[in-house]
PDB file of C-alpha atoms in Angstrom:
ATOM      1  CA  UNK A   1       0.000   0.000   0.000  1.00  0.00           C
ATOM      2  CA  UNK A   2       1.111   3.555  -0.730  1.00  0.00           C
ATOM      3  CA  UNK A   3       1.714   5.687   2.364  1.00  0.00           C
ATOM      4  CA  UNK A   4       0.544   9.292   1.934  1.00  0.00           C
ATOM      5  CA  UNK A   5       1.329  12.358   4.026  1.00  0.00           C
ATOM      6  CA  UNK A   6      -0.940  15.389   3.627  1.00  0.00           C
ATOM      7  CA  UNK A   7      -0.048  19.043   3.948  1.00  0.00           C
ATOM      8  CA  UNK A   8      -3.385  20.803   4.209  1.00  0.00           C
ATOM      9  CA  UNK A   9      -6.549  19.220   5.584  1.00  0.00           C
ATOM     10  CA  UNK A  10      -9.296  21.272   3.998  1.00  0.00           C
ATOM     11  CA  UNK A  11     -12.033  19.775   1.851  1.00  0.00           C
ATOM     12  CA  UNK A  12      -9.608  18.194  -0.619  1.00  0.00           C
ATOM     13  CA  UNK A  13      -7.308  16.850   2.087  1.00  0.00           C
ATOM     14  CA  UNK A  14     -10.246  15.310   3.916  1.00  0.00           C
ATOM     15  CA  UNK A  15     -11.531  13.770   0.688  1.00  0.00           C
ATOM     16  CA  UNK A  16      -8.112  12.242  -0.087  1.00  0.00           C
ATOM     17  CA  UNK A  17      -7.975  10.708   3.392  1.00  0.00           C
ATOM     18  CA  UNK A  18     -11.491   9.320   2.949  1.00  0.00           C
ATOM     19  CA  UNK A  19     -10.954   7.653  -0.433  1.00  0.00           C
ATOM     20  CA  UNK A  20      -7.311   6.578   0.070  1.00  0.00           C
ATOM     21  CA  UNK A  21      -8.193   3.072   1.380  1.00  0.00           C
ATOM     22  CA  UNK A  22     -10.302   2.394  -1.726  1.00  0.00           C
ATOM     23  CA  UNK A  23      -7.190   3.018  -3.868  1.00  0.00           C
ATOM     24  CA  UNK A  24      -4.831   0.776  -1.891  1.00  0.00           C
ATOM     25  CA  UNK A  25      -3.383   3.808  -0.078  1.00  0.00           C
ATOM     26  CA  UNK A  26      -3.429   5.082   3.477  1.00  0.00           C
ATOM     27  CA  UNK A  27      -2.624   8.368   5.226  1.00  0.00           C
ATOM     28  CA  UNK A  28       0.266   8.146   7.679  1.00  0.00           C
ATOM     29  CA  UNK A  29       0.332  11.812   8.660  1.00  0.00           C
ATOM     30  CA  UNK A  30      -1.221  15.198   8.054  1.00  0.00           C
ATOM     31  CA  UNK A  31      -0.136  18.736   8.846  1.00  0.00           C
ATOM     32  CA  UNK A  32      -2.647  21.555   9.160  1.00  0.00           C
ATOM     33  CA  UNK A  33      -2.092  23.586  12.354  1.00  0.00           C
ATOM     34  CA  UNK A  34      -5.300  25.690  11.980  1.00  0.00           C
ATOM     35  CA  UNK A  35      -7.280  22.431  11.802  1.00  0.00           C
ATOM     36  CA  UNK A  36      -5.509  21.079  14.896  1.00  0.00           C
ATOM     37  CA  UNK A  37      -2.894  18.919  13.175  1.00  0.00           C
ATOM     38  CA  UNK A  38       0.641  20.158  13.922  1.00  0.00           C
ATOM     39  CA  UNK A  39       3.463  18.806  11.794  1.00  0.00           C
ATOM     40  CA  UNK A  40       4.907  15.523  13.092  1.00  0.00           C
ATOM     41  CA  UNK A  41       8.122  14.830  11.212  1.00  0.00           C
ATOM     42  CA  UNK A  42       8.131  11.158  12.230  1.00  0.00           C
ATOM     43  CA  UNK A  43       4.819  10.593  10.462  1.00  0.00           C
ATOM     44  CA  UNK A  44       6.155  12.235   7.312  1.00  0.00           C
ATOM     45  CA  UNK A  45       9.391  10.187   7.342  1.00  0.00           C
ATOM     46  CA  UNK A  46       7.360   7.011   6.824  1.00  0.00           C
ATOM     47  CA  UNK A  47       5.404   8.434   3.852  1.00  0.00           C
ATOM     48  CA  UNK A  48       6.022   7.377   0.267  1.00  0.00           C
ATOM     49  CA  UNK A  49       4.706  10.674  -1.094  1.00  0.00           C
ATOM     50  CA  UNK A  50       3.471  14.066   0.132  1.00  0.00           C
ATOM     51  CA  UNK A  51       0.265  15.535  -1.283  1.00  0.00           C
ATOM     52  CA  UNK A  52      -0.309  19.265  -0.795  1.00  0.00           C
ATOM     53  CA  UNK A  53      -3.681  20.996  -0.751  1.00  0.00           C
ATOM     54  CA  UNK A  54      -2.755  23.790   1.638  1.00  0.00           C
ATOM     55  CA  UNK A  55      -2.511  27.562   1.111  1.00  0.00           C
ATOM     56  CA  UNK A  56      -0.332  29.480  -1.378  1.00  0.00           C
ATOM     57  CA  UNK A  57       1.732  31.010   1.417  1.00  0.00           C
ATOM     58  CA  UNK A  58       2.478  27.542   2.857  1.00  0.00           C
ATOM     59  CA  UNK A  59       3.460  25.742  -0.333  1.00  0.00           C
ATOM     60  CA  UNK A  60       7.126  26.769  -0.447  1.00  0.00           C
ATOM     61  CA  UNK A  61       7.717  25.636   3.162  1.00  0.00           C
ATOM     62  CA  UNK A  62       5.953  22.351   2.410  1.00  0.00           C
ATOM     63  CA  UNK A  63       8.152  21.822  -0.649  1.00  0.00           C
ATOM     64  CA  UNK A  64      11.258  22.524   1.426  1.00  0.00           C
ATOM     65  CA  UNK A  65      10.018  19.891   3.887  1.00  0.00           C
ATOM     66  CA  UNK A  66       9.611  17.361   1.055  1.00  0.00           C
ATOM     67  CA  UNK A  67      13.121  18.161  -0.187  1.00  0.00           C
ATOM     68  CA  UNK A  68      14.557  17.775   3.313  1.00  0.00           C
ATOM     69  CA  UNK A  69      12.888  14.369   3.688  1.00  0.00           C
ATOM     70  CA  UNK A  70      13.640  13.440   0.049  1.00  0.00           C
ATOM     71  CA  UNK A  71       9.990  12.759  -0.745  1.00  0.00           C
ATOM     72  CA  UNK A  72       8.252  13.116  -4.093  1.00  0.00           C
ATOM     73  CA  UNK A  73       5.309  15.496  -4.068  1.00  0.00           C
ATOM     74  CA  UNK A  74       1.964  16.237  -5.707  1.00  0.00           C
ATOM     75  CA  UNK A  75       0.631  19.796  -5.386  1.00  0.00           C
ATOM     76  CA  UNK A  76      -2.964  20.812  -6.021  1.00  0.00           C
ATOM     77  CA  UNK A  77      -2.659  24.213  -4.353  1.00  0.00           C
ATOM     78  CA  UNK A  78      -2.599  27.226  -6.682  1.00  0.00           C
ATOM     79  CA  UNK A  79      -1.414  30.815  -6.325  1.00  0.00           C
ATOM     80  CA  UNK A  80       2.287  30.035  -5.802  1.00  0.00           C
ATOM     81  CA  UNK A  81       3.498  29.808  -9.408  1.00  0.00           C
ATOM     82  CA  UNK A  82       5.573  32.987  -9.081  1.00  0.00           C
ATOM     83  CA  UNK A  83       7.983  30.777  -7.084  1.00  0.00           C
ATOM     84  CA  UNK A  84       8.134  28.070  -9.742  1.00  0.00           C
ATOM     85  CA  UNK A  85      11.725  28.753 -10.820  1.00  0.00           C
ATOM     86  CA  UNK A  86      12.976  28.537  -7.231  1.00  0.00           C
ATOM     87  CA  UNK A  87      10.964  25.357  -6.634  1.00  0.00           C
ATOM     88  CA  UNK A  88      12.270  23.766  -9.839  1.00  0.00           C
ATOM     89  CA  UNK A  89      15.846  24.379  -8.712  1.00  0.00           C
ATOM     90  CA  UNK A  90      15.145  22.852  -5.293  1.00  0.00           C
ATOM     91  CA  UNK A  91      13.538  19.746  -6.749  1.00  0.00           C
ATOM     92  CA  UNK A  92      16.106  19.211  -9.499  1.00  0.00           C
ATOM     93  CA  UNK A  93      19.012  19.588  -7.074  1.00  0.00           C
ATOM     94  CA  UNK A  94      17.770  16.563  -5.112  1.00  0.00           C
ATOM     95  CA  UNK A  95      16.529  14.684  -8.208  1.00  0.00           C
ATOM     96  CA  UNK A  96      13.012  14.450  -6.791  1.00  0.00           C
ATOM     97  CA  UNK A  97       9.660  14.307  -8.535  1.00  0.00           C
ATOM     98  CA  UNK A  98       6.994  16.989  -8.293  1.00  0.00           C
ATOM     99  CA  UNK A  99       3.672  17.130 -10.133  1.00  0.00           C
ATOM    100  CA  UNK A 100       1.484  20.245  -9.940  1.00  0.00           C
ATOM    101  CA  UNK A 101      -1.641  21.411 -11.726  1.00  0.00           C
ATOM    102  CA  UNK A 102      -4.430  23.942 -11.350  1.00  0.00           C
ATOM    103  CA  UNK A 103      -6.823  21.029 -11.858  1.00  0.00           C
ATOM    104  CA  UNK A 104      -6.189  17.269 -11.902  1.00  0.00           C
ATOM    105  CA  UNK A 105      -9.612  16.334 -13.280  1.00  0.00           C
ATOM    106  CA  UNK A 106      -9.401  14.390 -16.567  1.00  0.00           C
ATOM    107  CA  UNK A 107     -12.543  16.156 -17.731  1.00  0.00           C
ATOM    108  CA  UNK A 108     -11.125  19.600 -16.981  1.00  0.00           C
ATOM    109  CA  UNK A 109      -7.900  18.845 -18.816  1.00  0.00           C
ATOM    110  CA  UNK A 110     -10.026  17.875 -21.818  1.00  0.00           C
ATOM    111  CA  UNK A 111     -11.915  21.138 -21.263  1.00  0.00           C
ATOM    112  CA  UNK A 112      -8.601  23.031 -21.440  1.00  0.00           C
ATOM    113  CA  UNK A 113      -8.018  21.490 -24.887  1.00  0.00           C
ATOM    114  CA  UNK A 114     -11.578  22.283 -25.986  1.00  0.00           C
ATOM    115  CA  UNK A 115     -11.122  25.898 -24.847  1.00  0.00           C
ATOM    116  CA  UNK A 116      -7.874  26.137 -26.800  1.00  0.00           C
ATOM    117  CA  UNK A 117      -9.593  24.774 -29.923  1.00  0.00           C
ATOM    118  CA  UNK A 118     -12.475  27.245 -29.536  1.00  0.00           C
ATOM    119  CA  UNK A 119     -10.083  30.126 -28.884  1.00  0.00           C
ATOM    120  CA  UNK A 120      -8.313  29.462 -32.168  1.00  0.00           C
ATOM    121  CA  UNK A 121     -11.673  29.400 -34.003  1.00  0.00           C
ATOM    122  CA  UNK A 122     -12.934  32.613 -32.431  1.00  0.00           C
ATOM    123  CA  UNK A 123      -9.623  34.318 -33.100  1.00  0.00           C
ATOM    124  CA  UNK A 124     -10.807  34.302 -36.721  1.00  0.00           C
ATOM    125  CA  UNK A 125     -14.264  35.694 -35.894  1.00  0.00           C
ATOM    126  CA  UNK A 126     -13.780  39.099 -34.218  1.00  0.00           C
ATOM    127  CA  UNK A 127     -17.525  39.740 -33.905  1.00  0.00           C
ATOM    128  CA  UNK A 128     -17.554  37.276 -30.985  1.00  0.00           C
ATOM    129  CA  UNK A 129     -16.450  38.543 -27.580  1.00  0.00           C
ATOM    130  CA  UNK A 130     -15.160  35.945 -25.069  1.00  0.00           C
ATOM    131  CA  UNK A 131     -15.934  35.842 -21.351  1.00  0.00           C
ATOM    132  CA  UNK A 132     -15.646  33.443 -18.445  1.00  0.00           C
ATOM    133  CA  UNK A 133     -17.602  32.536 -15.320  1.00  0.00           C
ATOM    134  CA  UNK A 134     -16.581  30.256 -12.454  1.00  0.00           C
ATOM    135  CA  UNK A 135     -18.628  29.200  -9.423  1.00  0.00           C
ATOM    136  CA  UNK A 136     -17.535  27.413  -6.245  1.00  0.00           C
ATOM    137  CA  UNK A 137     -18.793  26.625  -2.730  1.00  0.00           C
ATOM    138  CA  UNK A 138     -18.624  29.292  -0.051  1.00  0.00           C
ATOM    139  CA  UNK A 139     -15.685  27.647   1.745  1.00  0.00           C
ATOM    140  CA  UNK A 140     -13.235  28.079  -1.127  1.00  0.00           C
ATOM    141  CA  UNK A 141     -10.325  30.239  -0.023  1.00  0.00           C
ATOM    142  CA  UNK A 142      -9.362  31.958  -3.280  1.00  0.00           C
ATOM    143  CA  UNK A 143     -11.017  33.858  -6.099  1.00  0.00           C
ATOM    144  CA  UNK A 144     -10.625  33.437  -9.013  1.00  0.00           C
ATOM    145  CA  UNK A 145      -9.846  29.728  -8.981  1.00  0.00           C
ATOM    146  CA  UNK A 146      -6.568  28.447 -10.345  1.00  0.00           C
ATOM    147  CA  UNK A 147      -8.564  26.681 -13.039  1.00  0.00           C
ATOM    148  CA  UNK A 148     -10.138  29.992 -14.073  1.00  0.00           C
ATOM    149  CA  UNK A 149      -6.668  31.535 -14.373  1.00  0.00           C
ATOM    150  CA  UNK A 150      -5.535  28.663 -16.603  1.00  0.00           C
ATOM    151  CA  UNK A 151      -8.607  29.057 -18.828  1.00  0.00           C
ATOM    152  CA  UNK A 152      -7.982  32.804 -19.055  1.00  0.00           C
ATOM    153  CA  UNK A 153      -4.357  32.184 -20.051  1.00  0.00           C
ATOM    154  CA  UNK A 154      -5.535  29.838 -22.812  1.00  0.00           C
ATOM    155  CA  UNK A 155      -7.914  32.487 -24.186  1.00  0.00           C
ATOM    156  CA  UNK A 156      -5.222  35.167 -24.142  1.00  0.00           C
ATOM    157  CA  UNK A 157      -2.823  32.804 -25.905  1.00  0.00           C
ATOM    158  CA  UNK A 158      -5.279  31.866 -28.654  1.00  0.00           C
ATOM    159  CA  UNK A 159      -7.329  35.051 -29.229  1.00  0.00           C
ATOM    160  CA  UNK A 160      -4.857  37.642 -30.472  1.00  0.00           C
ATOM    161  CA  UNK A 161      -7.187  40.617 -30.018  1.00  0.00           C
ATOM    162  CA  UNK A 162      -7.352  39.970 -26.259  1.00  0.00           C
ATOM    163  CA  UNK A 163      -4.324  41.132 -24.299  1.00  0.00           C
ATOM    164  CA  UNK A 164      -5.639  40.954 -20.740  1.00  0.00           C
ATOM    165  CA  UNK A 165      -8.276  39.577 -18.394  1.00  0.00           C
ATOM    166  CA  UNK A 166     -10.294  41.370 -15.706  1.00  0.00           C
ATOM    167  CA  UNK A 167     -11.126  39.169 -12.716  1.00  0.00           C
ATOM    168  CA  UNK A 168     -12.325  41.996 -10.456  1.00  0.00           C
ATOM    169  CA  UNK A 169     -15.549  43.965 -10.402  1.00  0.00           C
ATOM    170  CA  UNK A 170     -15.599  46.555 -13.157  1.00  0.00           C
ATOM    171  CA  UNK A 171     -16.596  50.150 -12.441  1.00  0.00           C
ATOM    172  CA  UNK A 172     -15.948  51.350 -15.964  1.00  0.00           C
ATOM    173  CA  UNK A 173     -16.438  50.198 -19.529  1.00  0.00           C
ATOM    174  CA  UNK A 174     -14.164  47.252 -20.225  1.00  0.00           C
ATOM    175  CA  UNK A 175     -11.173  47.790 -22.485  1.00  0.00           C
ATOM    176  CA  UNK A 176     -11.882  46.082 -25.850  1.00  0.00           C
ATOM    177  CA  UNK A 177      -8.497  44.359 -25.593  1.00  0.00           C
ATOM    178  CA  UNK A 178      -9.567  42.723 -22.300  1.00  0.00           C
ATOM    179  CA  UNK A 179     -12.235  40.206 -21.381  1.00  0.00           C
ATOM    180  CA  UNK A 180     -14.091  39.592 -18.131  1.00  0.00           C
ATOM    181  CA  UNK A 181     -13.868  36.417 -16.027  1.00  0.00           C
ATOM    182  CA  UNK A 182     -16.302  36.580 -13.111  1.00  0.00           C
ATOM    183  CA  UNK A 183     -16.407  34.507  -9.895  1.00  0.00           C
ATOM    184  CA  UNK A 184     -19.283  33.432  -7.639  1.00  0.00           C
ATOM    185  CA  UNK A 185     -18.973  31.856  -4.186  1.00  0.00           C
ATOM    186  CA  UNK A 186     -22.138  30.330  -2.706  1.00  0.00           C
ATOM    187  CA  UNK A 187     -23.546  27.267  -1.014  1.00  0.00           C
ATOM    188  CA  UNK A 188     -22.093  23.874  -1.883  1.00  0.00           C
ATOM    189  CA  UNK A 189     -21.210  24.317  -5.572  1.00  0.00           C
ATOM    190  CA  UNK A 190     -18.415  21.762  -6.207  1.00  0.00           C
ATOM    191  CA  UNK A 191     -16.851  23.782  -9.038  1.00  0.00           C
ATOM    192  CA  UNK A 192     -18.293  25.021 -12.327  1.00  0.00           C
ATOM    193  CA  UNK A 193     -16.405  26.760 -15.132  1.00  0.00           C
ATOM    194  CA  UNK A 194     -18.015  28.304 -18.186  1.00  0.00           C
ATOM    195  CA  UNK A 195     -16.509  29.957 -21.249  1.00  0.00           C
ATOM    196  CA  UNK A 196     -18.727  32.016 -23.559  1.00  0.00           C
ATOM    197  CA  UNK A 197     -18.446  33.784 -26.888  1.00  0.00           C
ATOM    198  CA  UNK A 198     -21.089  36.438 -27.490  1.00  0.00           C
ATOM    199  CA  UNK A 199     -22.071  38.347 -30.646  1.00  0.00           C
ATOM    200  CA  UNK A 200     -24.988  40.551 -31.689  1.00  0.00           C
ATOM    201  CA  UNK A 201     -26.508  37.522 -33.438  1.00  0.00           C
ATOM    202  CA  UNK A 202     -26.036  34.713 -30.937  1.00  0.00           C
ATOM    203  CA  UNK A 203     -24.085  33.355 -27.956  1.00  0.00           C
ATOM    204  CA  UNK A 204     -22.076  30.130 -27.670  1.00  0.00           C
ATOM    205  CA  UNK A 205     -21.134  28.565 -24.330  1.00  0.00           C
ATOM    206  CA  UNK A 206     -19.025  25.617 -23.207  1.00  0.00           C
ATOM    207  CA  UNK A 207     -19.283  24.427 -19.612  1.00  0.00           C
ATOM    208  CA  UNK A 208     -17.611  21.982 -17.235  1.00  0.00           C
TER     209      UNK A 208
END
């Protein structure tokens, strides 16, 4: 069985611990001081891998811990990618493995490809204006989601007339070179992402 150590015990961390036994895995330790789980190095020494679903400000320290213990790592936390070069150097120096993504869902990764395909099509049809909408439960810590940021990057890469994205509330007319990506936090929504392309004649939407 694969021994897992968790850094972060929010909704995703709790879900991993719950389903681990069904996947021939088990959790040997978890670290989340706000949730009442202080770091116990001995638990982490016995882990085969560390999985991180913590907070952006904690990720670098958690990676340094993995490097110190020479453990491979999977990171689902977003908002830390400005430190990617430093992290890459740390991991490569010790010849360790690290996998990170804004979203590990197979369906969402297909959705990324679909969005890229649509972006290339609508790059040739300037009468259509792109936009995005993402919705999550009211316990989610960040806004916009990391997935929304990835989708926005795909649209900016594929639609040449769009140079920027506005995630915040607008109090002025939007710059034609930008597009809006709105966020909603409410209830128990597990995570919904929608990309739209609107014209004076019709509107086309794709949704995950």
